[in-house]
Amino acid sequence: MKAIVIREFGPPDVLKYEDVPDPQPLAGEIRIRIHAATVNRVLDVSLRAGKETRRNPVLPLIPGVDCAGTVDTVGPGVTRWTVGQPVAAAGTMPLKPVPEDCEDYDGPEGMMGIKRPGGFAELVCVPACAVVPLPDGIDFHAAAVVMRHCPTAWNLLVNTAKLARGETVLIMGAGGNLGMTGIQIARNVIGATVIAAAGSDERVQHGLDLGADHGINYNTQDIRAEVMRLTDGQGVNVLYDNIANPKVLPQAFLALGFRGRLVTAGAHGGPNVTINFSHLYHSQITIIGRPGHHAADLPRCFAAAVEGKIKPQIERIMPLARAAEAHRLMESGEVTGKIVLDPTMR
Ligand SMILES: NC(=O)c1ccc[n+]([C@@H]2O[C@H](COP(=O)([O-])OP(=O)(O)OC[C@H]3O[C@@H](n4cnc5c(N)ncnc54)[C@H](OP(=O)(O)O)[C@@H]3O)[C@@H](O)[C@H]2O)c1
């Protein structure tokens, strides 16, 4: 099969498009014929550049931390999946052979595309328990983007912040991927009031176009003052960050109201940020870091996408062979939305 292989960390040119042996599924695994895999700022671009050594990627590596496609073949002990079924996979998963449902597995785990071969390939083997069936009404490119961002955003807003209908949420990085997904979950799934905040008028407008009720450009406006004006001095119930921008987050933190919740799964703009502890305790604020997702939320995300409540924002779809160019585009800042690689495209 064709795949992207990294043998050393470095510039985008270390991403080599090569012929490699077809992977064979172990017990409890299925092999997916990939139609889409997303390109990510941290887990792909920073990892390739050698800046994510904390994650201990295993070289040589086929990167790509998610994929969508069809079941190509199944390994020993897999009975519940059929060849041709549309599926998606992402995230942390068992690294050794497993029972089909991963029941009682207590071996090592790791992310596809970091600790085991990933989605920048024509084929990938993954444990069946890490795979989600796709409903009708969603294509592979959209499915890969939903798989990548929706379960994390859903876990942050629904399970962690427990954002409720009628509450107000301040979404930072409103033109970013988790930001755009968060706006749609908060507005269209939960029914909260959404303030979309970003560092440019264009990205704020993007948040408004996705359904946010209000917008703030935190590079030209005082975010705390604006939030207080929009909330009649109450502040927001939830601050959804995922960036940790030290120039902006301290002021946004002061926009949290009584018993406010700050939730986050990212810190690429930091990681060190000054927090006003007086506001923290006087306002009884909770700060929760929560990466990852719950498997039970995956079908909810795909159902919301099929219903049109979550529209995945795709900027470009490119052939797998052009992975290095996709990385260069992300690094240049020319592309802010999602780039999806499609190994079936020539
Ligand atoms: N499944 C997931 O999506 C997932 C899971 C776990 C963790 N995370 C983490 O969550 C974070 C957000 O992911 P994402 O895909 O939403 O990111 P993204 O779309 O690449 O970026 C989000 C926003 O961050 C701001 N930004 C970009 N580079 C910056 C820099 N150097 N300094 C300060 N701000 C910067 C930009 O907003 P403005 O310029 O408008 O402020 C951008 O729109 C990442 O750290 C990621 O690793 C994501």
Short mmCIF file of C-alpha atoms and ligand atoms in Angstrom, two decimals:
data_model
loop_
_atom_site.label_atom_id
_atom_site.label_comp_id
_atom_site.label_asym_id
_atom_site.label_seq_id
_atom_site.Cartn_x
_atom_site.Cartn_y
_atom_site.Cartn_z
CA MET A 1 0.00 0.00 0.00
CA LYS A 2 0.96 3.67 -0.24
CA ALA A 3 1.64 5.48 3.04
CA ILE A 4 3.39 8.50 4.48
CA VAL A 5 6.38 7.43 6.59
CA ILE A 6 8.46 9.53 9.01
CA ARG A 7 11.94 8.18 9.81
CA GLU A 8 13.29 11.30 11.49
CA PHE A 9 11.83 14.50 12.90
CA GLY A 10 12.30 17.66 10.89
CA PRO A 11 10.75 19.89 8.21
CA PRO A 12 7.75 18.75 6.11
CA ASP A 13 10.09 16.95 3.67
CA VAL A 14 10.63 14.18 6.25
CA LEU A 15 7.11 13.02 5.28
CA LYS A 16 7.90 10.41 2.61
CA TYR A 17 5.18 8.96 0.34
CA GLU A 18 6.21 5.30 -0.01
CA ASP A 19 5.20 1.74 -0.83
CA VAL A 20 5.02 -0.30 2.39
CA PRO A 21 3.64 -3.80 3.11
CA ASP A 22 -0.13 -4.02 3.68
CA PRO A 23 -0.81 -4.21 7.45
CA GLN A 24 -2.40 -7.46 8.69
CA PRO A 25 -5.03 -7.27 11.47
CA LEU A 26 -4.20 -8.98 14.77
CA ALA A 27 -6.79 -10.60 17.04
CA GLY A 28 -9.62 -8.18 17.76
CA GLU A 29 -8.56 -5.74 15.03
CA ILE A 30 -10.14 -4.60 11.82
CA ARG A 31 -8.40 -3.20 8.77
CA ILE A 32 -9.83 0.04 7.38
CA ARG A 33 -9.49 1.19 3.78
CA ILE A 34 -8.96 4.88 4.39
CA HIS A 35 -10.79 7.65 2.51
CA ALA A 36 -9.97 10.55 4.84
CA ALA A 37 -7.51 11.54 7.58
CA THR A 38 -7.18 15.01 9.11
CA VAL A 39 -4.05 17.17 9.50
CA ASN A 40 -3.58 18.68 12.97
CA ARG A 41 -1.43 21.47 14.34
CA VAL A 42 -0.06 19.66 17.38
CA LEU A 43 -0.49 15.93 16.80
CA ASP A 44 0.80 16.03 13.21
CA VAL A 45 2.74 19.23 12.48
CA SER A 46 4.45 19.74 15.88
CA LEU A 47 4.98 15.99 16.24
CA ARG A 48 6.69 15.80 12.82
CA ALA A 49 8.89 18.78 13.74
CA GLY A 50 10.09 16.88 16.84
CA LYS A 51 8.37 19.20 19.34
CA GLU A 52 6.13 16.53 20.89
CA THR A 53 8.85 14.28 22.33
CA ARG A 54 6.80 14.12 25.56
CA ARG A 55 4.43 11.85 23.63
CA ASN A 56 7.29 9.46 22.73
CA PRO A 57 6.32 8.76 19.11
CA VAL A 58 7.65 5.47 17.78
CA LEU A 59 9.82 5.90 14.63
CA PRO A 60 9.62 4.93 11.83
CA LEU A 61 6.00 6.06 11.98
CA ILE A 62 2.98 6.27 9.71
CA PRO A 63 1.38 9.44 11.19
CA GLY A 64 -2.28 10.43 11.23
CA VAL A 65 -4.28 10.35 14.45
CA ASP A 66 -7.66 9.60 12.90
CA CYS A 67 -9.30 8.18 9.80
CA ALA A 68 -12.60 7.43 8.13
CA GLY A 69 -13.17 4.74 5.52
CA THR A 70 -14.63 1.27 5.08
CA VAL A 71 -13.93 -2.05 6.80
CA ASP A 72 -11.51 -3.84 4.46
CA THR A 73 -10.97 -7.09 6.35
CA VAL A 74 -11.32 -8.34 9.92
CA GLY A 75 -8.84 -10.09 12.22
CA PRO A 76 -9.29 -13.28 14.31
CA GLY A 77 -12.15 -13.10 16.79
CA VAL A 78 -13.95 -10.18 15.11
CA THR A 79 -17.58 -11.08 14.44
CA ARG A 80 -19.59 -7.84 14.63
CA TRP A 81 -18.16 -5.93 11.68
CA THR A 82 -18.78 -6.49 8.01
CA VAL A 83 -16.50 -5.78 5.08
CA GLY A 84 -17.55 -2.58 3.32
CA GLN A 85 -19.13 -1.01 6.43
CA PRO A 86 -18.35 2.74 6.73
CA VAL A 87 -16.41 3.51 9.91
CA ALA A 88 -14.14 6.05 11.64
CA ALA A 89 -11.41 5.69 14.26
CA ALA A 90 -9.24 7.98 16.38
CA GLY A 91 -7.62 8.42 19.72
CA THR A 92 -5.98 6.25 22.33
CA MET A 93 -6.41 2.51 21.82
CA PRO A 94 -4.88 -0.84 22.87
CA LEU A 95 -1.48 -1.59 21.35
CA LYS A 96 -1.65 -5.39 21.72
CA PRO A 97 -4.13 -8.02 20.44
CA VAL A 98 -7.49 -7.62 22.19
CA PRO A 99 -10.90 -9.24 22.46
CA GLU A 100 -13.31 -7.60 19.99
CA ASP A 101 -14.92 -5.45 22.70
CA CYS A 102 -11.60 -4.79 24.55
CA GLU A 103 -13.24 -6.29 27.64
CA ASP A 104 -10.70 -6.85 30.47
CA TYR A 105 -7.81 -5.46 28.38
CA ASP A 106 -5.22 -4.00 30.72
CA GLY A 107 -2.20 -3.86 28.38
CA PRO A 108 -0.45 -0.79 26.97
CA GLU A 109 -2.45 1.87 25.11
CA GLY A 110 -1.48 4.67 22.75
CA MET A 111 -2.72 6.88 19.95
CA MET A 112 -2.83 5.79 16.33
CA GLY A 113 -0.34 7.89 14.40
CA ILE A 114 1.93 8.19 17.48
CA LYS A 115 2.33 4.81 19.18
CA ARG A 116 0.96 2.66 16.36
CA PRO A 117 0.57 3.19 12.60
CA GLY A 118 -1.87 5.96 11.78
CA GLY A 119 -4.24 7.22 9.14
CA PHE A 120 -1.84 8.71 6.56
CA ALA A 121 -2.03 5.50 4.52
CA GLU A 122 -4.31 3.53 2.23
CA LEU A 123 -4.92 0.92 4.97
CA VAL A 124 -4.69 0.88 8.76
CA CYS A 125 -5.37 -1.81 11.38
CA VAL A 126 -7.04 -0.73 14.62
CA PRO A 127 -8.74 -2.55 17.49
CA ALA A 128 -12.43 -3.04 16.70
CA CYS A 129 -13.36 -1.44 20.01
CA ALA A 130 -11.76 1.85 18.86
CA VAL A 131 -13.92 1.99 15.75
CA VAL A 132 -17.29 3.69 15.38
CA PRO A 133 -19.80 2.80 12.65
CA LEU A 134 -20.86 5.76 10.48
CA PRO A 135 -24.53 6.48 9.96
CA ASP A 136 -25.98 7.21 6.52
CA GLY A 137 -25.82 10.83 5.50
CA ILE A 138 -22.22 11.71 6.29
CA ASP A 139 -19.30 11.47 3.85
CA PHE A 140 -15.81 10.27 4.83
CA HIS A 141 -14.17 13.71 4.81
CA ALA A 142 -16.80 15.16 7.12
CA ALA A 143 -16.72 12.03 9.27
CA ALA A 144 -12.95 12.29 9.86
CA VAL A 145 -13.33 15.91 11.00
CA VAL A 146 -16.29 15.11 13.26
CA MET A 147 -14.35 12.18 14.74
CA ARG A 148 -11.33 14.42 15.41
CA HIS A 149 -12.97 17.39 17.10
CA CYS A 150 -16.55 16.71 18.11
CA PRO A 151 -16.04 14.06 20.85
CA THR A 152 -13.42 16.24 22.61
CA ALA A 153 -15.56 19.39 22.37
CA TRP A 154 -18.64 17.42 23.46
CA ASN A 155 -16.82 15.99 26.48
CA LEU A 156 -15.59 19.46 27.49
CA LEU A 157 -18.93 21.25 27.16
CA VAL A 158 -21.52 18.58 27.95
CA ASN A 159 -19.84 16.20 30.44
CA THR A 160 -17.16 18.40 32.01
CA ALA A 161 -18.50 21.98 32.09
CA LYS A 162 -22.07 20.69 32.21
CA LEU A 163 -23.10 23.71 30.16
CA ALA A 164 -26.89 23.99 30.35
CA ARG A 165 -29.57 25.50 28.12
CA GLY A 166 -29.97 29.15 29.06
CA GLU A 167 -26.39 29.52 30.31
CA THR A 168 -23.74 31.58 28.50
CA VAL A 169 -20.42 30.24 27.22
CA LEU A 170 -17.38 32.19 26.04
CA ILE A 171 -15.64 30.27 23.25
CA MET A 172 -11.99 31.26 22.74
CA GLY A 173 -10.34 30.61 19.35
CA ALA A 174 -13.75 30.74 17.71
CA GLY A 175 -12.24 30.32 14.24
CA GLY A 176 -10.15 27.30 15.30
CA ASN A 177 -11.24 23.71 14.97
CA LEU A 178 -12.26 22.98 18.58
CA GLY A 179 -13.69 26.50 18.73
CA MET A 180 -15.91 26.10 15.66
CA THR A 181 -17.10 22.71 16.89
CA GLY A 182 -17.72 24.04 20.39
CA ILE A 183 -19.85 26.92 19.09
CA GLN A 184 -22.12 24.51 17.25
CA ILE A 185 -22.46 22.07 20.16
CA ALA A 186 -23.17 24.89 22.63
CA ARG A 187 -25.71 26.61 20.36
CA ASN A 188 -27.37 23.82 18.38
CA VAL A 189 -27.14 20.83 20.75
CA ILE A 190 -27.27 22.42 24.22
CA GLY A 191 -29.16 25.64 23.47
CA ALA A 192 -26.76 27.94 25.35
CA THR A 193 -26.00 31.57 24.52
CA VAL A 194 -22.63 31.71 22.77
CA ILE A 195 -20.04 34.48 22.75
CA ALA A 196 -17.47 33.73 20.04
CA ALA A 197 -14.06 35.29 20.70
CA ALA A 198 -11.05 35.22 18.37
CA GLY A 199 -7.96 37.18 17.42
CA SER A 200 -9.21 38.57 14.08
CA ASP A 201 -12.45 40.09 12.78
CA GLU A 202 -12.58 37.39 10.13
CA ARG A 203 -12.42 34.55 12.67
CA VAL A 204 -14.98 36.28 14.91
CA GLN A 205 -17.29 36.56 11.87
CA HIS A 206 -16.78 32.87 11.19
CA GLY A 207 -17.99 32.13 14.72
CA LEU A 208 -21.04 34.35 14.18
CA ASP A 209 -21.76 32.63 10.85
CA LEU A 210 -21.77 29.30 12.72
CA GLY A 211 -24.51 30.57 15.03
CA ALA A 212 -22.79 32.42 17.86
CA ASP A 213 -24.98 35.12 19.42
CA HIS A 214 -22.18 37.66 19.97
CA GLY A 215 -18.59 38.14 18.83
CA ILE A 216 -15.46 39.67 20.39
CA ASN A 217 -12.08 40.31 18.77
CA TYR A 218 -9.69 39.92 21.72
CA ASN A 219 -6.86 41.63 19.89
CA THR A 220 -8.80 44.87 19.46
CA GLN A 221 -11.41 44.77 22.24
CA ASP A 222 -11.28 44.43 26.04
CA ILE A 223 -12.69 40.91 26.38
CA ARG A 224 -13.70 41.26 30.03
CA ALA A 225 -15.47 44.59 29.49
CA GLU A 226 -17.27 43.27 26.42
CA VAL A 227 -18.44 40.11 28.19
CA MET A 228 -19.69 42.16 31.15
CA ARG A 229 -21.59 44.45 28.78
CA LEU A 230 -23.17 41.48 26.98
CA THR A 231 -24.11 39.65 30.21
CA ASP A 232 -25.40 42.63 32.23
CA GLY A 233 -22.36 42.41 34.50
CA GLN A 234 -22.91 38.74 35.39
CA GLY A 235 -20.04 37.19 33.45
CA VAL A 236 -20.23 33.88 31.62
CA ASN A 237 -21.05 30.50 33.13
CA VAL A 238 -18.45 28.63 31.10
CA LEU A 239 -15.11 29.62 29.57
CA TYR A 240 -14.02 27.16 26.86
CA ASP A 241 -10.38 27.82 26.06
CA ASN A 242 -8.02 25.17 24.51
CA ILE A 243 -5.31 27.75 23.61
CA ALA A 244 -3.79 29.21 26.83
CA ASN A 245 -2.80 32.47 25.13
CA PRO A 246 -1.02 34.37 27.97
CA LYS A 247 -2.00 37.75 26.46
CA VAL A 248 -5.71 36.97 26.41
CA LEU A 249 -6.68 34.23 28.85
CA PRO A 250 -6.01 36.23 32.05
CA GLN A 251 -8.65 38.81 31.00
CA ALA A 252 -11.04 36.15 29.74
CA PHE A 253 -10.73 34.39 33.13
CA LEU A 254 -11.98 37.58 34.80
CA ALA A 255 -15.07 37.37 32.57
CA LEU A 256 -16.16 34.16 34.34
CA GLY A 257 -19.13 34.72 36.64
CA PHE A 258 -20.05 33.20 39.99
CA ARG A 259 -19.51 29.41 40.04
CA GLY A 260 -18.09 29.64 36.53
CA ARG A 261 -16.28 26.72 34.95
CA LEU A 262 -13.12 26.96 32.81
CA VAL A 263 -12.59 23.88 30.67
CA THR A 264 -9.65 23.13 28.40
CA ALA A 265 -7.90 20.42 26.41
CA GLY A 266 -5.09 22.44 24.83
CA ALA A 267 -2.29 24.92 25.56
CA HIS A 268 -0.46 25.49 22.25
CA GLY A 269 -0.52 29.28 22.81
CA GLY A 270 1.07 28.95 26.30
CA PRO A 271 1.35 26.83 28.32
CA ASN A 272 2.00 29.30 31.17
CA VAL A 273 -0.80 31.74 31.94
CA THR A 274 -1.34 34.09 34.88
CA ILE A 275 -4.54 33.37 36.79
CA ASN A 276 -6.13 35.80 39.26
CA PHE A 277 -6.58 33.61 42.33
CA SER A 278 -8.65 36.23 44.08
CA HIS A 279 -11.28 35.97 41.34
CA LEU A 280 -10.91 32.17 41.43
CA TYR A 281 -11.94 31.81 45.05
CA HIS A 282 -14.27 34.79 45.42
CA SER A 283 -16.28 33.62 42.44
CA GLN A 284 -15.93 29.91 43.38
CA ILE A 285 -14.60 29.03 39.94
CA THR A 286 -13.65 25.52 38.85
CA ILE A 287 -10.85 24.89 36.33
CA ILE A 288 -10.86 21.48 34.65
CA GLY A 289 -8.43 20.12 32.07
CA ARG A 290 -10.00 17.22 30.21
CA PRO A 291 -8.54 15.90 26.96
CA GLY A 292 -9.98 12.79 25.37
CA HIS A 293 -13.54 11.66 24.98
CA HIS A 294 -16.18 9.12 25.99
CA ALA A 295 -17.01 6.39 23.47
CA ALA A 296 -20.71 6.90 24.25
CA ASP A 297 -20.53 10.41 22.75
CA LEU A 298 -19.29 9.24 19.34
CA PRO A 299 -22.72 8.21 17.96
CA ARG A 300 -24.18 11.42 19.45
CA CYS A 301 -21.64 13.49 17.51
CA PHE A 302 -22.35 11.70 14.24
CA ALA A 303 -26.10 11.96 14.77
CA ALA A 304 -25.75 15.72 15.40
CA ALA A 305 -23.71 16.02 12.19
CA VAL A 306 -26.32 14.11 10.16
CA GLU A 307 -29.05 16.37 11.61
CA GLY A 308 -27.05 19.40 10.46
CA LYS A 309 -26.42 20.63 14.01
CA ILE A 310 -22.66 20.26 13.57
CA LYS A 311 -21.23 21.20 10.19
CA PRO A 312 -17.57 20.14 9.93
CA GLN A 313 -15.50 23.02 8.60
CA ILE A 314 -13.18 21.72 5.88
CA GLU A 315 -10.87 24.15 4.15
CA ARG A 316 -9.09 21.81 1.76
CA ILE A 317 -9.11 18.16 0.66
CA MET A 318 -5.77 16.95 -0.74
CA PRO A 319 -4.34 13.65 -2.02
CA LEU A 320 -2.31 11.70 0.54
CA ALA A 321 0.78 12.06 -1.64
CA ARG A 322 0.71 15.83 -0.90
CA ALA A 323 0.95 15.44 2.90
CA ALA A 324 4.20 17.47 3.05
CA GLU A 325 2.51 20.35 1.20
CA ALA A 326 -0.44 20.11 3.62
CA HIS A 327 1.96 20.47 6.57
CA ARG A 328 3.67 23.45 4.89
CA LEU A 329 0.28 25.12 4.39
CA MET A 330 -0.60 24.67 8.06
CA GLU A 331 2.75 26.04 9.17
CA SER A 332 2.45 29.07 6.88
CA GLY A 333 -0.84 30.06 8.53
CA GLU A 334 -2.45 30.35 5.07
CA VAL A 335 -4.96 27.68 5.98
CA THR A 336 -6.82 28.00 9.26
CA GLY A 337 -9.59 25.42 8.72
CA LYS A 338 -9.18 21.69 8.43
CA ILE A 339 -7.07 20.02 5.79
CA VAL A 340 -8.18 16.46 5.02
CA LEU A 341 -5.93 13.97 3.21
CA ASP A 342 -7.66 11.47 0.92
CA PRO A 343 -5.58 8.43 -0.18
CA THR A 344 -8.13 7.59 -2.91
CA MET A 345 -7.53 10.97 -4.60
CA ARG A 346 -4.82 11.17 -7.25
N1 LIG B 1 -9.56 16.51 19.18
C1 LIG B 1 -9.10 17.73 19.35
O1 LIG B 1 -9.44 18.65 18.64
C2 LIG B 1 -8.16 17.95 20.48
C3 LIG B 1 -8.04 16.98 21.47
C4 LIG B 1 -7.20 17.22 22.54
C5 LIG B 1 -6.45 18.38 22.58
N2 LIG B 1 -6.55 19.30 21.57
C6 LIG B 1 -5.76 20.52 21.64
O2 LIG B 1 -6.63 21.65 21.60
C7 LIG B 1 -5.96 22.75 21.03
C8 LIG B 1 -6.84 23.39 19.96
O3 LIG B 1 -6.94 22.51 18.84
P1 LIG B 1 -7.51 23.10 17.47
O4 LIG B 1 -7.45 22.01 16.46
O5 LIG B 1 -8.80 23.79 17.73
O6 LIG B 1 -6.40 24.20 17.14
P2 LIG B 1 -6.30 25.20 15.93
O7 LIG B 1 -7.57 25.24 15.15
O8 LIG B 1 -5.07 24.87 15.18
O9 LIG B 1 -6.06 26.61 16.68
C9 LIG B 1 -7.05 27.19 17.49
C10 LIG B 1 -6.78 28.67 17.61
O10 LIG B 1 -5.59 28.90 18.36
C11 LIG B 1 -5.11 30.22 18.06
N3 LIG B 1 -3.67 30.09 17.84
C12 LIG B 1 -3.05 29.38 16.88
N4 LIG B 1 -1.71 29.41 17.04
C13 LIG B 1 -1.48 30.17 18.12
C14 LIG B 1 -0.31 30.59 18.80
N5 LIG B 1 0.92 30.23 18.40
N6 LIG B 1 -0.45 31.37 19.90
C15 LIG B 1 -1.66 31.73 20.34
N7 LIG B 1 -2.82 31.36 19.73
C16 LIG B 1 -2.72 30.58 18.65
C17 LIG B 1 -5.89 30.71 16.83
O11 LIG B 1 -6.93 31.56 17.29
P3 LIG B 1 -6.80 33.16 17.42
O12 LIG B 1 -5.56 33.59 16.71
O13 LIG B 1 -8.04 33.66 16.80
O14 LIG B 1 -6.69 33.37 18.89
C18 LIG B 1 -6.52 29.42 16.31
O15 LIG B 1 -7.72 29.66 15.61
C19 LIG B 1 -4.62 22.25 20.53
O16 LIG B 1 -3.64 22.55 21.49
C20 LIG B 1 -4.83 20.75 20.44
O17 LIG B 1 -3.64 20.01 20.59
C21 LIG B 1 -7.40 19.11 20.53
#
